[in-house]
Backbone as ProteinMPNN parsed JSONL, in Angstrom:
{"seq_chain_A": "XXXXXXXXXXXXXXXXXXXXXXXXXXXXXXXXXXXXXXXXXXXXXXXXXXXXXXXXXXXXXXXXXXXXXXXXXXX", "coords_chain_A": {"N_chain_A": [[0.834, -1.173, 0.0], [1.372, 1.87, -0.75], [1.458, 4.987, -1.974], [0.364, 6.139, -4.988], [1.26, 8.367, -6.657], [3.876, 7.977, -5.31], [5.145, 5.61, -6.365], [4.929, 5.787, -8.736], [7.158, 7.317, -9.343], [9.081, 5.943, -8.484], [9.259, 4.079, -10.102], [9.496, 5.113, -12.185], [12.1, 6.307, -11.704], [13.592, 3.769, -11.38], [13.738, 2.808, -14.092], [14.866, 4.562, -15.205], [17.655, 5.035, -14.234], [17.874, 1.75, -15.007], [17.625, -0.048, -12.559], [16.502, -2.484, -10.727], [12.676, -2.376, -9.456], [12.717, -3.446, -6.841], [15.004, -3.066, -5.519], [14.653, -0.279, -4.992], [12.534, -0.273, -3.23], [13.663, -2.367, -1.013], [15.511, -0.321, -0.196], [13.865, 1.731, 0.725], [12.732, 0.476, 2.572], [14.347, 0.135, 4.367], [15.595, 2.581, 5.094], [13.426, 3.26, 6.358], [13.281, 1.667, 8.793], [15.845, 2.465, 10.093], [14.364, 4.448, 11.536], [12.912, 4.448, 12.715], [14.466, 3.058, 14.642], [15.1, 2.909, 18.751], [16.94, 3.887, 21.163], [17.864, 2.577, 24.271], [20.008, 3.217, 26.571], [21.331, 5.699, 27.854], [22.407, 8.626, 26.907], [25.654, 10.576, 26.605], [25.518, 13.313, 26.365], [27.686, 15.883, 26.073], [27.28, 18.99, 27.939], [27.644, 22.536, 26.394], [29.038, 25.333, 28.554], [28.551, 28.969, 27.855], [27.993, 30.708, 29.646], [26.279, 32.835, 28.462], [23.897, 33.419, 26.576], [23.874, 31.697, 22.962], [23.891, 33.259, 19.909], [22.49, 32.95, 16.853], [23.621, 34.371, 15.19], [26.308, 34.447, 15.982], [27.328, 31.802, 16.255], [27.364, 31.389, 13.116], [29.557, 32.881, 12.768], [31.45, 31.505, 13.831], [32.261, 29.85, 12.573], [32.447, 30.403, 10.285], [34.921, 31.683, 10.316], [36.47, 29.66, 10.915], [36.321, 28.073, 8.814], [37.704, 30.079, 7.039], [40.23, 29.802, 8.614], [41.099, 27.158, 7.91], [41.042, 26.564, 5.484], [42.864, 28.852, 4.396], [44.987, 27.557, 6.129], [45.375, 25.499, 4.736], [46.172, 26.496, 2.009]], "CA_chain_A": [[0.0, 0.0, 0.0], [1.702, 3.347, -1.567], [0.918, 6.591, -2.503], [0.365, 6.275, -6.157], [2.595, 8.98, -7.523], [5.466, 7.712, -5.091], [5.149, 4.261, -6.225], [5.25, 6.23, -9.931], [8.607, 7.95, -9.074], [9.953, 5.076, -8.559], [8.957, 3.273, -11.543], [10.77, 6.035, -13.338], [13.423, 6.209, -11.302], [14.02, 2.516, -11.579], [13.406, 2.717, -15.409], [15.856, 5.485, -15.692], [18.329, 3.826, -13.87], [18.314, 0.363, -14.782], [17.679, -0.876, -11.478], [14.99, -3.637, -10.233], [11.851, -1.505, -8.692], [12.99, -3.636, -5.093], [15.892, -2.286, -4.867], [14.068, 0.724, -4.26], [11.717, -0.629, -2.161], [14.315, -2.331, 0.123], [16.286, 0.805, 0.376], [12.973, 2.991, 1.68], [12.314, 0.089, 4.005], [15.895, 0.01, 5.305], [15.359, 3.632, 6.125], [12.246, 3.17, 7.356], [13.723, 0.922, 10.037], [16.679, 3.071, 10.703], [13.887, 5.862, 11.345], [12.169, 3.871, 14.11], [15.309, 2.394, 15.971], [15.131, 3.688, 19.873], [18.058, 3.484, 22.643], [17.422, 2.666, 25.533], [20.817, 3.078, 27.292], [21.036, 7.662, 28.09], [23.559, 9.049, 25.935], [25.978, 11.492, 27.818], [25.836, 14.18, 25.451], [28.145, 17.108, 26.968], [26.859, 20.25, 27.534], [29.056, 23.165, 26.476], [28.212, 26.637, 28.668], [29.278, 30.018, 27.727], [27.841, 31.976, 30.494], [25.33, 33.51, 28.245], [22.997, 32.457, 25.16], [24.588, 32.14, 21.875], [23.05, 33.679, 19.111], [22.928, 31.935, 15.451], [24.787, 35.292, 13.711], [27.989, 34.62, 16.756], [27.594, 30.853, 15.554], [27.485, 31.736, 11.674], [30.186, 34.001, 12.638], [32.646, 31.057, 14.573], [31.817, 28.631, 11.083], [32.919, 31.027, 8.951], [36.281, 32.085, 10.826], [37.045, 28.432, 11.07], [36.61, 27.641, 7.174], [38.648, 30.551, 6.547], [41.254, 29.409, 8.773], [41.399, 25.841, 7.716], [41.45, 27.667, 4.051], [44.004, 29.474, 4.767], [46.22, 26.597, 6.262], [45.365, 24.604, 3.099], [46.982, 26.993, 1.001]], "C_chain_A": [[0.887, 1.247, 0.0], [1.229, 4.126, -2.153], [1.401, 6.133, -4.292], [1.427, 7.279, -7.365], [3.69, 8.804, -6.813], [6.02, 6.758, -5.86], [5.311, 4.568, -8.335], [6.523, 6.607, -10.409], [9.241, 6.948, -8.606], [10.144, 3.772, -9.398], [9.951, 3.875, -12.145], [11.951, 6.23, -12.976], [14.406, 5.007, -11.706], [14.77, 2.397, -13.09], [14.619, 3.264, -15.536], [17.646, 5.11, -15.422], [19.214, 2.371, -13.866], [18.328, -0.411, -14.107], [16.077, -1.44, -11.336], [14.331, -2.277, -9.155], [12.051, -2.096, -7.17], [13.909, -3.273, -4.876], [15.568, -1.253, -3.936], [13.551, 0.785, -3.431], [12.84, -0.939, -0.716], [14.96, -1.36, 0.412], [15.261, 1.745, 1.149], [12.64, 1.6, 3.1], [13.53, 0.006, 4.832], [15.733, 1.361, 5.751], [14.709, 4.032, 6.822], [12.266, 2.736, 8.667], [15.033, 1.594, 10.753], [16.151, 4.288, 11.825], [13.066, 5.398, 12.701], [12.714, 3.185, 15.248], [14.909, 3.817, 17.042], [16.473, 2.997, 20.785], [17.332, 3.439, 23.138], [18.546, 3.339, 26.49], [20.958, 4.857, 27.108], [22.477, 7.819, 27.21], [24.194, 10.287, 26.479], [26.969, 12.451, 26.428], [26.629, 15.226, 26.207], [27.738, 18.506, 26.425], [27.94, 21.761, 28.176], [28.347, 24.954, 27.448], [29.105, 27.667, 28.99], [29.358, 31.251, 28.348], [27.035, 32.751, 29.9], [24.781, 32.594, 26.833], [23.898, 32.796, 24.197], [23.702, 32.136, 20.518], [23.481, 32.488, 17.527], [23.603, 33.085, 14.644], [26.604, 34.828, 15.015], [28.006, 32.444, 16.261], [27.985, 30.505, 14.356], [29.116, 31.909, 11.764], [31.443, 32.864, 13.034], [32.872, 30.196, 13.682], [33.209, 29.177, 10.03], [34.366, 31.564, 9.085], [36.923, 30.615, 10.49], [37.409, 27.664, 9.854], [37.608, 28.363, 6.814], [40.308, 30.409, 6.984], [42.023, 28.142, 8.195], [41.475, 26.112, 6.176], [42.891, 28.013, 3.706], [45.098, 28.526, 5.062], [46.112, 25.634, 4.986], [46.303, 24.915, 2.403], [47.918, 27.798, 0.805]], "O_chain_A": [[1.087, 1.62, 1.156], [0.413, 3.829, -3.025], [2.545, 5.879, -4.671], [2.028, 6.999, -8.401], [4.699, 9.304, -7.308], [7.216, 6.832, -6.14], [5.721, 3.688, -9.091], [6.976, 6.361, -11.527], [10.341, 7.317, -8.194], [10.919, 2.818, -9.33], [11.01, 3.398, -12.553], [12.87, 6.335, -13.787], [15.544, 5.093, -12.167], [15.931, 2.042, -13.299], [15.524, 2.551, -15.968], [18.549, 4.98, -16.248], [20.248, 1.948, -13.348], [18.814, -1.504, -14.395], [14.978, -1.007, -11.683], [14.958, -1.514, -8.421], [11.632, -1.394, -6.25], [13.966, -2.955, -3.688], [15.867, -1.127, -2.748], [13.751, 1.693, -2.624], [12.943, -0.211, 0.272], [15.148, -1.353, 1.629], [15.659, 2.453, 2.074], [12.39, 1.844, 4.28], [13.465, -0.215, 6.042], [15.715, 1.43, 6.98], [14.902, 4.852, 7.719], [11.549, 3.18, 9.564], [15.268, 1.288, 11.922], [16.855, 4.897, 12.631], [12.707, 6.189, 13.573], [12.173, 2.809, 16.287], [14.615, 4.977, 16.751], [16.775, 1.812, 20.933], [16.222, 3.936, 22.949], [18.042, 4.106, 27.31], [20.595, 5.247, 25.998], [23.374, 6.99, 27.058], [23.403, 11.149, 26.86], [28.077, 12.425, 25.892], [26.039, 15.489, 27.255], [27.758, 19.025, 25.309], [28.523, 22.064, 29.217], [27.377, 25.573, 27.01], [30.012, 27.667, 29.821], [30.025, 32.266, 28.15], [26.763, 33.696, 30.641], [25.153, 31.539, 26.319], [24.622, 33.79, 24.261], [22.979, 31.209, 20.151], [24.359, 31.652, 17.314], [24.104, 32.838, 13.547], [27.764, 34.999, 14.641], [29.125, 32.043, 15.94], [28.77, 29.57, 14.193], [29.879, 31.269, 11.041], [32.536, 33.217, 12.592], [33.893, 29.553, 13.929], [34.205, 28.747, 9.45], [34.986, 31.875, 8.068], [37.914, 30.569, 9.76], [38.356, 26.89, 9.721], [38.545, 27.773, 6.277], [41.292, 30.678, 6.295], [43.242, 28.074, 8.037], [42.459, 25.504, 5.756], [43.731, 27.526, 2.949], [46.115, 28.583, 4.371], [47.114, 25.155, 4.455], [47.201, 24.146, 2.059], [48.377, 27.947, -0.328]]}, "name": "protein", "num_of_chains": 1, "seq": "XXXXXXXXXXXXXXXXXXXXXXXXXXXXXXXXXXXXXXXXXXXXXXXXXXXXXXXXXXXXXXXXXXXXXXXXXXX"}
């Protein structure tokens, strides 16, 4: 049971391709099942603190220093 124009787009995909229409299939159900695993066991994410909130332009801003450095040592 599929949505009719998915199950279309992957006709054509297939088609276009060259590949068997299960391929496709097992690959959406393999992510389908990746998409519903759960831990159980707590995951000890560390949390980093800067003493105040950090905005998304001083995040942008620590990205874009860091490309240009690693840039920079490149070349």
């Amino acid at each position: 049971m599929v949505d009719e124009a998915d199950l279309a787009l992957v006709k054509m995909a297939a088609a276009r391709e060259g590949r068997p229409e299960s391929e496709y299939f097992r690959e959406a159900f393999h992510l389908a099942a990746i998409r519903s695993r759960r831990w159980d066991e707590e995951w000890d994410i560390p949390v980093l603190d800067y003493g105040h909130s950090v905005s998304a332009d001083e995040i942008d801003s620590t990205v874009r220093e860091a490309i240009t450095d690693t840039e920079s040592d490149a070349g």
